[in-house]
Amino acid sequence: MVRITPMASFSVRPSLSASRFTGFSRSGLSIASFNTTRRIALLHLGSAIPQSQYVGLKASEMLRGEGSNVGMTVAGNAAQASTGDSSENLLDWVKEDKRRLLHVVYRVGDLDKTIKFYTECLGMKLLRKRDIPEEKYTNAFLGFGPEDSHFVIELTYNYGVDKYDIGSGFGHFGIAVEDVYKTVELIKTKGGKVTREPGPVKGGRTVIAFVEDPDGYKFELIERGPTPEPLCQVMLRVGDLDRSIEFYKKAYGMELLRKRDNPDYKYTIAMMGYGPEDKNAVLELTYNYGVTDYEKGNAYAQIAIGTDDVYKTAEAVKLSGGKVTREPGPLPGINTKITACLDPDGWKSVFVDNVDFLKELE
């Protein structure tokens, strides 16, 4: 079991959006205005039952209020939930649901410094940025294309918090580039930290390198031809790979794209996603031999996934052994329907109604 001493308790605002282990060899549109109701509603979208030590009083109060108000809203919309389907039909529906990875959410200590690194060194664009002074946090969305068609990053800066614990469970993000060597040289000239020089991956021919952003998040640079989705991976560590694969297939409707065991370095990986790796962002699950538990820290938050029906999604998650932490239903004030859940290892995902998500981007 891997343990990392937790950080001292402090108040951290949840995200606004809808939201290697060092001992192992595997490395790892601006919105013009928000009224108060809309701000509170969007706060729920990025946070479903946060850990108490990381959440301020206002967020806690809003979550407590959600228990009654949203509960009634969900009950009032029960007719929308097609939960009368048989288990078999429901899991078949999951495979046909129009799902896509929307964005990944995590916290940073210096938003401007991080934006500068991502845009100048990694080639991302700042898509939008919004400050919510009443709740003391700011969000920035970055990526290689618009949010309605690309997987993007949502950064959250909480006023006055300049450091987070990434933990041992989060691994890295992956970015496909056409020339790893040139990209690494650029990053070095900008003062970036290179933790693995460019070269072929061990046991293969793909050229990779590893770099760190200002907060210590690792990015794997993967040499690949032109791709519609350069932000191509999120790597998380799990304690039982077969269990995780089955869960993501059944509950999330993902495909097992490939699986590779590396006994020399004592780890196995599985690539899960909604389409081929060279055209879509994927989830890379890593199992390190003999390690069944990891500390998640308070830096990485969640992945958001689009769905045509949050009600059916929640039922499928329950049927597959996952934990629903935010029952499906519309958010107060904006009526965007979401549900939030945890996988068997406690990694959080938020499912967002596809139509509602596009409306939110308008």
PDB file of C-alpha atoms in Angstrom, residues 18 20 26 45 50 71 113 116 119 129 135 139 147-148 163 210-211 220 227 251 265 267 290 360:
ATOM      1  CA  ALA A  18     -19.086  20.233 -15.012  1.00  0.00           C
ATOM      2  CA  ARG A  20       4.567   8.132 -11.211  1.00  0.00           C
ATOM      3  CA  ARG A  26       6.128   3.873 -15.224  1.00  0.00           C
ATOM      4  CA  LEU A  45     -21.094  21.115 -11.808  1.00  0.00           C
ATOM      5  CA  PRO A  50     -15.789  17.170  -2.048  1.00  0.00           C
ATOM      6  CA  GLY A  71     -33.727  16.184  -4.571  1.00  0.00           C
ATOM      7  CA  LYS A 113       2.255  31.182 -14.799  1.00  0.00           C
ATOM      8  CA  LYS A 116       2.011  30.968 -19.950  1.00  0.00           C
ATOM      9  CA  THR A 119       0.514  28.305 -24.360  1.00  0.00           C
ATOM     10  CA  LYS A 129     -11.151  32.507 -18.510  1.00  0.00           C
ATOM     11  CA  GLU A 135     -16.362  32.547  -4.322  1.00  0.00           C
ATOM     12  CA  ASN A 139     -11.081  29.141 -13.963  1.00  0.00           C
ATOM     13  CA  GLU A 147     -14.598  22.835 -26.395  1.00  0.00           C
ATOM     14  CA  ASP A 148     -17.515  21.605 -28.482  1.00  0.00           C
ATOM     15  CA  LYS A 163       0.420  24.639  -3.550  1.00  0.00           C
ATOM     16  CA  PHE A 210       8.463  13.770 -20.016  1.00  0.00           C
ATOM     17  CA  VAL A 211       8.206  17.353 -18.797  1.00  0.00           C
ATOM     18  CA  GLU A 220       4.227  12.822 -21.623  1.00  0.00           C
ATOM     19  CA  THR A 227      -3.941  14.295 -35.125  1.00  0.00           C
ATOM     20  CA  ALA A 251     -20.588   1.694 -16.723  1.00  0.00           C
ATOM     21  CA  TYR A 265       9.304  -3.010 -14.939  1.00  0.00           C
ATOM     22  CA  TYR A 267       3.450  -2.695 -14.428  1.00  0.00           C
ATOM     23  CA  GLY A 290       1.358  -5.425  -5.805  1.00  0.00           C
ATOM     24  CA  GLU A 360     -23.562  26.305 -21.796  1.00  0.00           C
TER      25      GLU A 360
END
